[in-house]
Amino acid sequence: MKSNNRYLGAAMIAPFIIFVFLGGVYLKAFTFVLSVAALYEFYNAVHAKNFKPINIAGYILLLIYYFCNNNFEIMMYILVLATFILLIIPVMNLKYTFIDVALTILGFLYAGVLFSFVYLVNTKPSGAFLVWLIFIGSWLCDTAAFYSGKFFGKHKLCPEVSPKKTVEGSIGGMIGATVFSGIYGIIISRYTNVIPTYHYFLIGALCGIVGQLGDLVASSIKRYAGIKDYSNLIPGHGGILDRFDSIIFSSAAIFYYLTFIVGI
């Protein structure tokens, strides 16, 4: 039954691949939906520890962010104003505290904004090709880490956060992400030369590191909240944040790498 659930879950994830192929406004709309679901899961997780994030404020901020076409400069002004207003709420309603306000904003940034970098990478020059690095670097890192840990794992990586992860698995995951991203770069260089081939290897290595950190961050939040999965939305895989925890970190890392290192 568990195996069947995982197959069902994989089938539910498949539409995401279709939207990545479509790109543009279709990918933006779908990442918005995923952002809303992820934000819901994050707020539910912190509710489990009796915190009271102001959910509606997080959803409104997310809606404004996407309505402003993911404009960081405009969003910075709005976020400062929102912080100002939200900090007044605990003064007027003692049910809330400044910690609830902080978690409201953190949820918006972590579960909401980070997802948008999938779409933002897609908007880069040759973004239809570059966006796939997010998934190659993350998912193949996970696969390589699993088998490296299974056959060679002896030393625990972060036993208090994720007991099954090993140092050997982590190294194998980073190597796998680097190699497969590099191979992908060599192949697509026949169709686009927007960046030199060596950047694909470097981006793969970056994903191999950052993606695993994203996984550990999601695990640390779950461990603190005392939950096994963020939700049961995807059978056999958990919730959106369970399945895309490494993706959202990798997408942000790739966006910043392309923007500030490559300069596109």
CSV table of C-alpha atoms in Angstrom, one decimal:
chain,number,residue,atom,x,y,z
A,1,MET,CA,0.0,0.0,0.0
A,2,LYS,CA,2.8,2.4,0.9
A,3,SER,CA,4.5,1.7,-2.5
A,4,ASN,CA,1.2,2.4,-4.3
A,5,ASN,CA,0.8,5.7,-2.4
A,6,ARG,CA,4.3,6.8,-3.6
A,7,TYR,CA,3.3,6.0,-7.2
A,8,LEU,CA,0.1,8.0,-6.7
A,9,GLY,CA,2.1,10.8,-5.2
A,10,ALA,CA,4.6,10.8,-8.1
A,11,ALA,CA,1.6,11.0,-10.5
A,12,MET,CA,0.4,14.1,-8.6
A,13,ILE,CA,3.8,15.7,-8.9
A,14,ALA,CA,3.9,15.1,-12.7
A,15,PRO,CA,1.8,18.2,-13.6
A,16,PHE,CA,4.5,20.4,-12.1
A,17,ILE,CA,6.9,19.1,-14.8
A,18,ILE,CA,4.3,20.1,-17.4
A,19,PHE,CA,4.1,23.6,-16.1
A,20,VAL,CA,7.9,23.9,-16.1
A,21,PHE,CA,7.8,22.9,-19.8
A,22,LEU,CA,5.1,25.5,-20.5
A,23,GLY,CA,6.9,28.2,-18.5
A,24,GLY,CA,5.8,31.9,-18.5
A,25,VAL,CA,2.5,32.8,-16.9
A,26,TYR,CA,1.5,29.1,-16.6
A,27,LEU,CA,4.6,28.4,-14.4
A,28,LYS,CA,4.0,31.6,-12.4
A,29,ALA,CA,0.4,30.6,-11.7
A,30,PHE,CA,1.4,27.1,-10.6
A,31,THR,CA,4.2,28.3,-8.4
A,32,PHE,CA,1.8,30.7,-6.7
A,33,VAL,CA,-0.5,27.8,-6.0
A,34,LEU,CA,2.4,25.8,-4.5
A,35,SER,CA,3.5,28.9,-2.5
A,36,VAL,CA,0.0,29.2,-1.0
A,37,ALA,CA,0.0,25.4,-0.1
A,38,ALA,CA,3.5,25.6,1.4
A,39,LEU,CA,2.6,28.7,3.5
A,40,TYR,CA,-0.5,26.9,4.8
A,41,GLU,CA,1.7,23.9,5.8
A,42,PHE,CA,4.2,26.1,7.5
A,43,TYR,CA,1.6,28.0,9.5
A,44,ASN,CA,0.0,24.7,10.5
A,45,ALA,CA,3.4,23.4,11.7
A,46,VAL,CA,4.0,26.3,14.0
A,47,HIS,CA,0.4,26.1,15.2
A,48,ALA,CA,1.4,22.7,16.6
A,49,LYS,CA,3.7,24.4,19.1
A,50,ASN,CA,0.9,26.8,20.1
A,51,PHE,CA,2.2,29.8,18.2
A,52,LYS,CA,-0.3,32.0,16.5
A,53,PRO,CA,1.0,33.4,13.2
A,54,ILE,CA,-1.4,35.8,11.6
A,55,ASN,CA,-2.2,33.6,8.6
A,56,ILE,CA,-4.3,36.1,6.6
A,57,ALA,CA,-1.5,38.6,6.7
A,58,GLY,CA,0.9,36.1,5.2
A,59,TYR,CA,-1.6,35.2,2.4
A,60,ILE,CA,-2.2,38.9,1.6
A,61,LEU,CA,1.5,39.5,1.4
A,62,LEU,CA,2.0,36.6,-0.9
A,63,LEU,CA,-0.8,37.8,-3.2
A,64,ILE,CA,0.6,41.3,-3.3
A,65,TYR,CA,4.1,39.9,-4.1
A,66,TYR,CA,2.9,38.0,-7.1
A,67,PHE,CA,0.5,40.8,-8.2
A,68,CYS,CA,3.6,43.1,-8.2
A,69,ASN,CA,5.2,40.6,-10.6
A,70,ASN,CA,7.7,39.5,-8.0
A,71,ASN,CA,9.3,42.9,-7.9
A,72,PHE,CA,11.8,42.9,-5.0
A,73,GLU,CA,12.2,46.6,-4.7
A,74,ILE,CA,8.4,47.3,-4.4
A,75,MET,CA,8.0,44.3,-2.1
A,76,MET,CA,10.7,45.6,0.2
A,77,TYR,CA,8.7,48.8,0.8
A,78,ILE,CA,5.5,46.7,1.4
A,79,LEU,CA,7.2,44.3,3.7
A,80,VAL,CA,8.6,47.1,5.9
A,81,LEU,CA,5.1,48.7,6.0
A,82,ALA,CA,3.5,45.3,6.8
A,83,THR,CA,6.1,44.7,9.6
A,84,PHE,CA,5.2,48.1,11.1
A,85,ILE,CA,1.5,47.3,11.0
A,86,LEU,CA,1.8,43.7,12.3
A,87,LEU,CA,4.0,44.8,15.3
A,88,ILE,CA,1.1,47.0,16.4
A,89,ILE,CA,-1.3,44.0,16.5
A,90,PRO,CA,0.1,42.4,19.7
A,91,VAL,CA,-0.3,45.8,21.4
A,92,MET,CA,-4.0,45.9,20.5
A,93,ASN,CA,-4.7,42.2,20.9
A,94,LEU,CA,-2.7,40.4,23.6
A,95,LYS,CA,-3.6,37.0,22.1
A,96,TYR,CA,-0.7,37.6,19.7
A,97,THR,CA,3.0,38.3,20.5
A,98,PHE,CA,6.0,39.6,18.6
A,99,ILE,CA,7.0,36.0,18.0
A,100,ASP,CA,3.7,35.4,16.1
A,101,VAL,CA,4.5,38.4,14.0
A,102,ALA,CA,8.0,37.2,13.3
A,103,LEU,CA,6.7,33.7,12.3
A,104,THR,CA,4.1,35.3,10.0
A,105,ILE,CA,6.8,37.1,8.1
A,106,LEU,CA,9.2,34.2,8.2
A,107,GLY,CA,6.5,31.9,6.7
A,108,PHE,CA,5.9,34.4,3.9
A,109,LEU,CA,9.6,34.5,3.0
A,110,TYR,CA,10.4,30.8,3.5
A,111,ALA,CA,7.3,29.0,2.2
A,112,GLY,CA,6.0,31.8,0.0
A,113,VAL,CA,8.8,33.8,-1.7
A,114,LEU,CA,11.4,31.1,-2.0
A,115,PHE,CA,9.0,29.1,-4.4
A,116,SER,CA,8.9,32.1,-6.7
A,117,PHE,CA,12.5,31.7,-7.7
A,118,VAL,CA,11.6,28.7,-9.8
A,119,TYR,CA,9.6,31.1,-12.0
A,120,LEU,CA,12.2,33.8,-11.8
A,121,VAL,CA,15.0,31.5,-13.1
A,122,ASN,CA,12.6,30.7,-15.9
A,123,THR,CA,12.4,34.4,-16.9
A,124,LYS,CA,16.2,34.6,-17.3
A,125,PRO,CA,17.8,34.5,-20.8
A,126,SER,CA,17.5,30.9,-22.0
A,127,GLY,CA,15.6,30.3,-18.7
A,128,ALA,CA,13.6,27.5,-20.4
A,129,PHE,CA,16.8,25.5,-20.3
A,130,LEU,CA,18.3,26.9,-17.1
A,131,VAL,CA,15.3,26.2,-14.9
A,132,TRP,CA,15.8,22.5,-15.3
A,133,LEU,CA,19.1,22.8,-13.4
A,134,ILE,CA,17.0,23.3,-10.2
A,135,PHE,CA,15.4,19.9,-10.5
A,136,ILE,CA,18.5,18.1,-11.9
A,137,GLY,CA,20.6,19.5,-9.1
A,138,SER,CA,18.1,18.8,-6.4
A,139,TRP,CA,16.4,15.5,-7.2
A,140,LEU,CA,19.5,13.8,-8.6
A,141,CYS,CA,21.4,15.0,-5.5
A,142,ASP,CA,18.7,13.2,-3.4
A,143,THR,CA,19.0,10.1,-5.5
A,144,ALA,CA,22.8,10.0,-5.4
A,145,ALA,CA,22.8,10.8,-1.6
A,146,PHE,CA,20.4,7.9,-1.0
A,147,TYR,CA,22.5,5.3,-2.7
A,148,SER,CA,25.8,6.7,-1.4
A,149,GLY,CA,24.4,6.6,2.1
A,150,LYS,CA,23.0,3.1,1.6
A,151,PHE,CA,26.2,1.5,0.4
A,152,PHE,CA,28.9,3.6,2.1
A,153,GLY,CA,27.2,5.6,4.9
A,154,LYS,CA,28.9,5.1,8.3
A,155,HIS,CA,29.1,8.6,9.8
A,156,LYS,CA,26.0,10.5,10.8
A,157,LEU,CA,25.6,14.0,9.3
A,158,CYS,CA,23.0,15.7,11.6
A,159,PRO,CA,21.6,12.9,13.8
A,160,GLU,CA,19.5,15.2,15.9
A,161,VAL,CA,17.8,16.7,12.9
A,162,SER,CA,17.8,13.9,10.3
A,163,PRO,CA,19.0,10.6,11.8
A,164,LYS,CA,19.2,8.7,8.5
A,165,LYS,CA,21.5,11.2,6.7
A,166,THR,CA,25.2,10.4,6.5
A,167,VAL,CA,28.4,12.3,5.6
A,168,GLU,CA,29.1,9.8,2.9
A,169,GLY,CA,25.6,10.2,1.5
A,170,SER,CA,25.9,14.0,1.6
A,171,ILE,CA,29.2,13.9,-0.3
A,172,GLY,CA,27.8,11.4,-2.9
A,173,GLY,CA,24.8,13.7,-3.3
A,174,MET,CA,26.9,16.7,-4.0
A,175,ILE,CA,29.1,14.8,-6.5
A,176,GLY,CA,25.9,13.4,-8.2
A,177,ALA,CA,24.4,16.9,-8.6
A,178,THR,CA,27.7,18.3,-9.9
A,179,VAL,CA,28.2,15.5,-12.5
A,180,PHE,CA,24.6,15.4,-13.8
A,181,SER,CA,24.2,19.2,-14.0
A,182,GLY,CA,27.5,19.3,-15.9
A,183,ILE,CA,26.4,16.6,-18.3
A,184,TYR,CA,23.1,18.5,-18.8
A,185,GLY,CA,25.1,21.7,-19.5
A,186,ILE,CA,27.3,19.9,-22.1
A,187,ILE,CA,24.2,18.7,-23.9
A,188,ILE,CA,22.2,21.9,-24.0
A,189,SER,CA,25.3,24.0,-24.9
A,190,ARG,CA,24.5,22.7,-28.4
A,191,TYR,CA,21.3,24.7,-28.3
A,192,THR,CA,22.2,27.7,-26.2
A,193,ASN,CA,25.5,29.3,-25.1
A,194,VAL,CA,24.1,31.8,-22.6
A,195,ILE,CA,26.6,30.7,-20.0
A,196,PRO,CA,30.0,28.8,-20.3
A,197,THR,CA,29.8,25.1,-19.7
A,198,TYR,CA,31.9,25.1,-16.5
A,199,HIS,CA,29.1,27.1,-14.8
A,200,TYR,CA,26.8,24.1,-15.0
A,201,PHE,CA,29.2,22.1,-12.9
A,202,LEU,CA,29.5,24.9,-10.4
A,203,ILE,CA,25.8,25.3,-10.2
A,204,GLY,CA,25.4,21.6,-9.7
A,205,ALA,CA,27.9,21.7,-6.8
A,206,LEU,CA,26.0,24.6,-5.4
A,207,CYS,CA,22.7,22.8,-5.6
A,208,GLY,CA,24.3,19.7,-4.0
A,209,ILE,CA,25.2,21.8,-1.0
A,210,VAL,CA,22.3,24.2,-0.7
A,211,GLY,CA,19.6,21.7,-1.6
A,212,GLN,CA,20.7,19.4,1.3
A,213,LEU,CA,20.6,22.4,3.6
A,214,GLY,CA,17.1,23.1,2.5
A,215,ASP,CA,16.2,19.5,3.3
A,216,LEU,CA,17.7,19.8,6.8
A,217,VAL,CA,16.0,23.1,7.4
A,218,ALA,CA,12.6,21.6,6.7
A,219,SER,CA,13.5,18.6,8.9
A,220,SER,CA,14.5,20.8,11.8
A,221,ILE,CA,11.2,22.7,11.6
A,222,LYS,CA,9.3,19.4,11.6
A,223,ARG,CA,11.3,18.1,14.5
A,224,TYR,CA,10.7,21.2,16.6
A,225,ALA,CA,7.0,21.2,15.8
A,226,GLY,CA,6.8,17.4,16.6
A,227,ILE,CA,5.3,16.4,13.3
A,228,LYS,CA,6.3,13.7,10.8
A,229,ASP,CA,5.1,15.4,7.6
A,230,TYR,CA,3.9,18.9,6.8
A,231,SER,CA,0.7,17.4,5.4
A,232,ASN,CA,-0.7,14.4,3.5
A,233,LEU,CA,-1.3,16.3,0.3
A,234,ILE,CA,1.0,14.1,-1.8
A,235,PRO,CA,0.5,10.4,-0.9
A,236,GLY,CA,3.7,8.7,0.1
A,237,HIS,CA,5.6,11.9,0.0
A,238,GLY,CA,4.0,14.1,2.6
A,239,GLY,CA,3.3,17.8,1.8
A,240,ILE,CA,4.6,20.4,-0.6
A,241,LEU,CA,7.3,21.4,1.8
A,242,ASP,CA,8.3,17.7,2.3
A,243,ARG,CA,8.7,17.2,-1.4
A,244,PHE,CA,10.1,20.6,-2.5
A,245,ASP,CA,12.3,21.5,0.5
A,246,SER,CA,15.5,21.2,-1.5
A,247,ILE,CA,13.9,22.7,-4.6
A,248,ILE,CA,13.1,26.1,-3.0
A,249,PHE,CA,16.6,26.5,-1.6
A,250,SER,CA,18.3,25.4,-4.9
A,251,SER,CA,16.1,27.7,-7.0
A,252,ALA,CA,17.0,30.8,-4.9
A,253,ALA,CA,20.7,29.8,-5.0
A,254,ILE,CA,20.7,29.4,-8.8
A,255,PHE,CA,18.8,32.7,-9.3
A,256,TYR,CA,21.4,34.6,-7.2
A,257,TYR,CA,24.3,32.8,-8.9
A,258,LEU,CA,23.0,33.6,-12.4
A,259,THR,CA,22.3,37.2,-11.3
A,260,PHE,CA,25.5,38.1,-9.4
A,261,ILE,CA,28.1,35.6,-10.6
A,262,VAL,CA,27.2,35.1,-14.2
A,263,GLY,CA,25.6,38.5,-14.6
A,264,ILE,CA,22.4,37.6,-16.5
